JSON list of C-alpha atoms in Angstrom, two decimals:
[
{"chain": "A", "resi": 148, "resn": "UNK", "atom": "CA", "xyz": [-9.22, 2.44, -34.82]},
{"chain": "A", "resi": 149, "resn": "UNK", "atom": "CA", "xyz": [-6.19, 1.71, -36.96]},
{"chain": "A", "resi": 150, "resn": "UNK", "atom": "CA", "xyz": [-3.89, -1.22, -36.42]},
{"chain": "A", "resi": 151, "resn": "UNK", "atom": "CA", "xyz": [-1.29, 1.11, -34.86]},
{"chain": "A", "resi": 152, "resn": "UNK", "atom": "CA", "xyz": [-3.88, 2.37, -32.36]},
{"chain": "A", "resi": 153, "resn": "UNK", "atom": "CA", "xyz": [-5.33, -1.01, -31.40]},
{"chain": "A", "resi": 154, "resn": "UNK", "atom": "CA", "xyz": [-4.67, -2.15, -27.84]},
{"chain": "A", "resi": 155, "resn": "UNK", "atom": "CA", "xyz": [-1.98, -4.77, -27.35]},
{"chain": "A", "resi": 156, "resn": "UNK", "atom": "CA", "xyz": [-3.02, -8.40, -27.18]},
{"chain": "A", "resi": 157, "resn": "UNK", "atom": "CA", "xyz": [-3.57, -9.71, -23.68]},
{"chain": "A", "resi": 158, "resn": "UNK", "atom": "CA", "xyz": [-2.30, -13.01, -22.34]},
{"chain": "A", "resi": 159, "resn": "UNK", "atom": "CA", "xyz": [-3.83, -14.94, -19.49]},
{"chain": "A", "resi": 160, "resn": "UNK", "atom": "CA", "xyz": [-1.46, -15.72, -16.61]},
{"chain": "A", "resi": 161, "resn": "UNK", "atom": "CA", "xyz": [-2.33, -18.31, -13.98]},
{"chain": "A", "resi": 162, "resn": "UNK", "atom": "CA", "xyz": [-0.98, -18.00, -10.45]},
{"chain": "A", "resi": 163, "resn": "UNK", "atom": "CA", "xyz": [-1.48, -20.10, -7.35]},
{"chain": "A", "resi": 164, "resn": "UNK", "atom": "CA", "xyz": [-2.34, -18.61, -3.97]},
{"chain": "A", "resi": 165, "resn": "UNK", "atom": "CA", "xyz": [-4.12, -19.59, -0.81]},
{"chain": "A", "resi": 166, "resn": "UNK", "atom": "CA", "xyz": [-7.86, -19.04, -0.48]},
{"chain": "A", "resi": 167, "resn": "UNK", "atom": "CA", "xyz": [-7.18, -16.68, 2.42]},
{"chain": "A", "resi": 168, "resn": "UNK", "atom": "CA", "xyz": [-4.87, -14.53, 0.32]},
{"chain": "A", "resi": 169, "resn": "UNK", "atom": "CA", "xyz": [-7.41, -14.47, -2.51]},
{"chain": "A", "resi": 170, "resn": "UNK", "atom": "CA", "xyz": [-10.11, -13.37, -0.04]},
{"chain": "A", "resi": 171, "resn": "UNK", "atom": "CA", "xyz": [-7.83, -10.52, 1.08]},
{"chain": "A", "resi": 172, "resn": "UNK", "atom": "CA", "xyz": [-7.28, -9.50, -2.54]},
{"chain": "A", "resi": 173, "resn": "UNK", "atom": "CA", "xyz": [-11.01, -9.58, -3.26]},
{"chain": "A", "resi": 174, "resn": "UNK", "atom": "CA", "xyz": [-11.83, -7.48, -0.22]},
{"chain": "A", "resi": 175, "resn": "UNK", "atom": "CA", "xyz": [-9.12, -4.98, -1.15]},
{"chain": "A", "resi": 176, "resn": "UNK", "atom": "CA", "xyz": [-10.05, -4.42, -4.80]},
{"chain": "A", "resi": 177, "resn": "UNK", "atom": "CA", "xyz": [-13.68, -3.97, -3.88]},
{"chain": "A", "resi": 178, "resn": "UNK", "atom": "CA", "xyz": [-12.88, -1.53, -1.04]},
{"chain": "A", "resi": 179, "resn": "UNK", "atom": "CA", "xyz": [-10.64, 0.51, -3.31]},
{"chain": "A", "resi": 180, "resn": "UNK", "atom": "CA", "xyz": [-13.24, 0.77, -6.07]},
{"chain": "A", "resi": 181, "resn": "UNK", "atom": "CA", "xyz": [-11.63, -1.32, -8.80]},
{"chain": "A", "resi": 182, "resn": "UNK", "atom": "CA", "xyz": [-14.00, -2.89, -11.33]},
{"chain": "A", "resi": 183, "resn": "UNK", "atom": "CA", "xyz": [-12.47, -6.35, -11.13]},
{"chain": "A", "resi": 184, "resn": "UNK", "atom": "CA", "xyz": [-9.85, -8.51, -9.50]},
{"chain": "A", "resi": 185, "resn": "UNK", "atom": "CA", "xyz": [-7.82, -8.50, -12.73]},
{"chain": "A", "resi": 186, "resn": "UNK", "atom": "CA", "xyz": [-7.86, -4.71, -12.97]},
{"chain": "A", "resi": 187, "resn": "UNK", "atom": "CA", "xyz": [-6.60, -4.47, -9.39]},
{"chain": "A", "resi": 188, "resn": "UNK", "atom": "CA", "xyz": [-3.83, -7.03, -9.89]},
{"chain": "A", "resi": 189, "resn": "UNK", "atom": "CA", "xyz": [-2.67, -5.30, -13.10]},
{"chain": "A", "resi": 190, "resn": "UNK", "atom": "CA", "xyz": [-2.61, -1.97, -11.23]},
{"chain": "A", "resi": 191, "resn": "UNK", "atom": "CA", "xyz": [-0.58, -3.42, -8.34]},
{"chain": "A", "resi": 192, "resn": "UNK", "atom": "CA", "xyz": [1.93, -5.09, -10.66]},
{"chain": "A", "resi": 193, "resn": "UNK", "atom": "CA", "xyz": [2.28, -1.97, -12.82]},
{"chain": "A", "resi": 194, "resn": "UNK", "atom": "CA", "xyz": [2.82, 0.14, -9.69]},
{"chain": "A", "resi": 195, "resn": "UNK", "atom": "CA", "xyz": [5.48, -2.29, -8.41]},
{"chain": "A", "resi": 196, "resn": "UNK", "atom": "CA", "xyz": [7.33, -2.03, -11.73]},
{"chain": "A", "resi": 197, "resn": "UNK", "atom": "CA", "xyz": [7.15, 1.76, -11.81]},
{"chain": "A", "resi": 198, "resn": "UNK", "atom": "CA", "xyz": [8.21, 2.20, -8.17]},
{"chain": "A", "resi": 199, "resn": "UNK", "atom": "CA", "xyz": [10.80, -0.49, -7.42]},
{"chain": "A", "resi": 200, "resn": "UNK", "atom": "CA", "xyz": [12.30, 1.64, -4.65]},
{"chain": "A", "resi": 201, "resn": "UNK", "atom": "CA", "xyz": [9.64, 0.27, -2.28]},
{"chain": "A", "resi": 202, "resn": "UNK", "atom": "CA", "xyz": [10.73, -3.07, -0.95]},
{"chain": "A", "resi": 203, "resn": "UNK", "atom": "CA", "xyz": [8.77, -5.56, 1.11]},
{"chain": "A", "resi": 204, "resn": "UNK", "atom": "CA", "xyz": [10.11, -4.18, 4.41]},
{"chain": "A", "resi": 205, "resn": "UNK", "atom": "CA", "xyz": [9.05, -0.63, 3.46]},
{"chain": "A", "resi": 206, "resn": "UNK", "atom": "CA", "xyz": [5.58, -1.75, 2.48]},
{"chain": "A", "resi": 207, "resn": "UNK", "atom": "CA", "xyz": [5.20, -3.83, 5.63]},
{"chain": "A", "resi": 208, "resn": "UNK", "atom": "CA", "xyz": [6.25, -0.84, 7.77]},
{"chain": "A", "resi": 209, "resn": "UNK", "atom": "CA", "xyz": [3.70, 1.39, 6.01]},
{"chain": "A", "resi": 210, "resn": "UNK", "atom": "CA", "xyz": [0.94, -1.17, 6.48]},
{"chain": "A", "resi": 211, "resn": "UNK", "atom": "CA", "xyz": [1.85, -1.61, 10.14]},
{"chain": "A", "resi": 212, "resn": "UNK", "atom": "CA", "xyz": [1.80, 2.15, 10.66]},
{"chain": "A", "resi": 213, "resn": "UNK", "atom": "CA", "xyz": [-1.57, 2.44, 8.93]},
{"chain": "A", "resi": 214, "resn": "UNK", "atom": "CA", "xyz": [-3.00, -0.31, 11.14]},
{"chain": "A", "resi": 215, "resn": "UNK", "atom": "CA", "xyz": [-1.65, 1.39, 14.27]},
{"chain": "A", "resi": 216, "resn": "UNK", "atom": "CA", "xyz": [-3.21, 4.70, 13.23]},
{"chain": "A", "resi": 217, "resn": "UNK", "atom": "CA", "xyz": [-6.59, 3.06, 12.55]},
{"chain": "A", "resi": 218, "resn": "UNK", "atom": "CA", "xyz": [-6.49, 1.24, 15.89]},
{"chain": "A", "resi": 219, "resn": "UNK", "atom": "CA", "xyz": [-5.53, 4.38, 17.81]},
{"chain": "A", "resi": 220, "resn": "UNK", "atom": "CA", "xyz": [-2.16, 2.99, 18.88]},
{"chain": "A", "resi": 221, "resn": "UNK", "atom": "CA", "xyz": [-0.20, 6.09, 17.88]},
{"chain": "A", "resi": 222, "resn": "UNK", "atom": "CA", "xyz": [0.80, 9.15, 19.88]},
{"chain": "A", "resi": 223, "resn": "UNK", "atom": "CA", "xyz": [0.94, 12.79, 18.91]},
{"chain": "A", "resi": 224, "resn": "UNK", "atom": "CA", "xyz": [4.17, 14.76, 19.23]},
{"chain": "A", "resi": 225, "resn": "UNK", "atom": "CA", "xyz": [2.81, 16.62, 22.28]},
{"chain": "A", "resi": 226, "resn": "UNK", "atom": "CA", "xyz": [2.19, 13.29, 24.06]},
{"chain": "A", "resi": 227, "resn": "UNK", "atom": "CA", "xyz": [5.71, 12.07, 23.29]},
{"chain": "A", "resi": 228, "resn": "UNK", "atom": "CA", "xyz": [7.26, 15.36, 24.47]},
{"chain": "A", "resi": 229, "resn": "UNK", "atom": "CA", "xyz": [5.30, 15.13, 27.71]},
{"chain": "A", "resi": 230, "resn": "UNK", "atom": "CA", "xyz": [6.30, 11.48, 28.23]},
{"chain": "A", "resi": 231, "resn": "UNK", "atom": "CA", "xyz": [9.97, 12.36, 27.88]},
{"chain": "A", "resi": 232, "resn": "UNK", "atom": "CA", "xyz": [9.81, 15.69, 29.69]},
{"chain": "A", "resi": 233, "resn": "UNK", "atom": "CA", "xyz": [10.75, 17.67, 26.60]},
{"chain": "A", "resi": 234, "resn": "UNK", "atom": "CA", "xyz": [8.02, 20.31, 26.88]},
{"chain": "A", "resi": 235, "resn": "UNK", "atom": "CA", "xyz": [8.79, 23.73, 25.44]},
{"chain": "A", "resi": 236, "resn": "UNK", "atom": "CA", "xyz": [12.44, 23.96, 26.42]},
{"chain": "A", "resi": 237, "resn": "UNK", "atom": "CA", "xyz": [14.56, 26.25, 24.23]},
{"chain": "A", "resi": 238, "resn": "UNK", "atom": "CA", "xyz": [16.91, 24.61, 21.74]},
{"chain": "A", "resi": 239, "resn": "UNK", "atom": "CA", "xyz": [20.65, 25.22, 21.82]},
{"chain": "A", "resi": 240, "resn": "UNK", "atom": "CA", "xyz": [20.41, 27.38, 18.71]},
{"chain": "A", "resi": 241, "resn": "UNK", "atom": "CA", "xyz": [17.70, 29.53, 20.31]},
{"chain": "A", "resi": 242, "resn": "UNK", "atom": "CA", "xyz": [19.82, 30.61, 23.28]}
]
């Protein structure tokens, strides 16, 4: 490998976090099949830089939705239509 092709030097960065947060990170990188905690954190940071359009509120909403789906707290469109008496009524444009 030539000097131009060699990987960039890496720098160690120290961050502080609670043990609980670190446990969540460890469980997540292992569940998602990353080889290490560092690989996972680099991926997450790189993704955040490439996709800045997602803000904390958007991510929280997605996580909440995912949790509701997993816990069976969501409703299909047919259930919602039935709850609100919408059934199969024709739309204004269909008349």
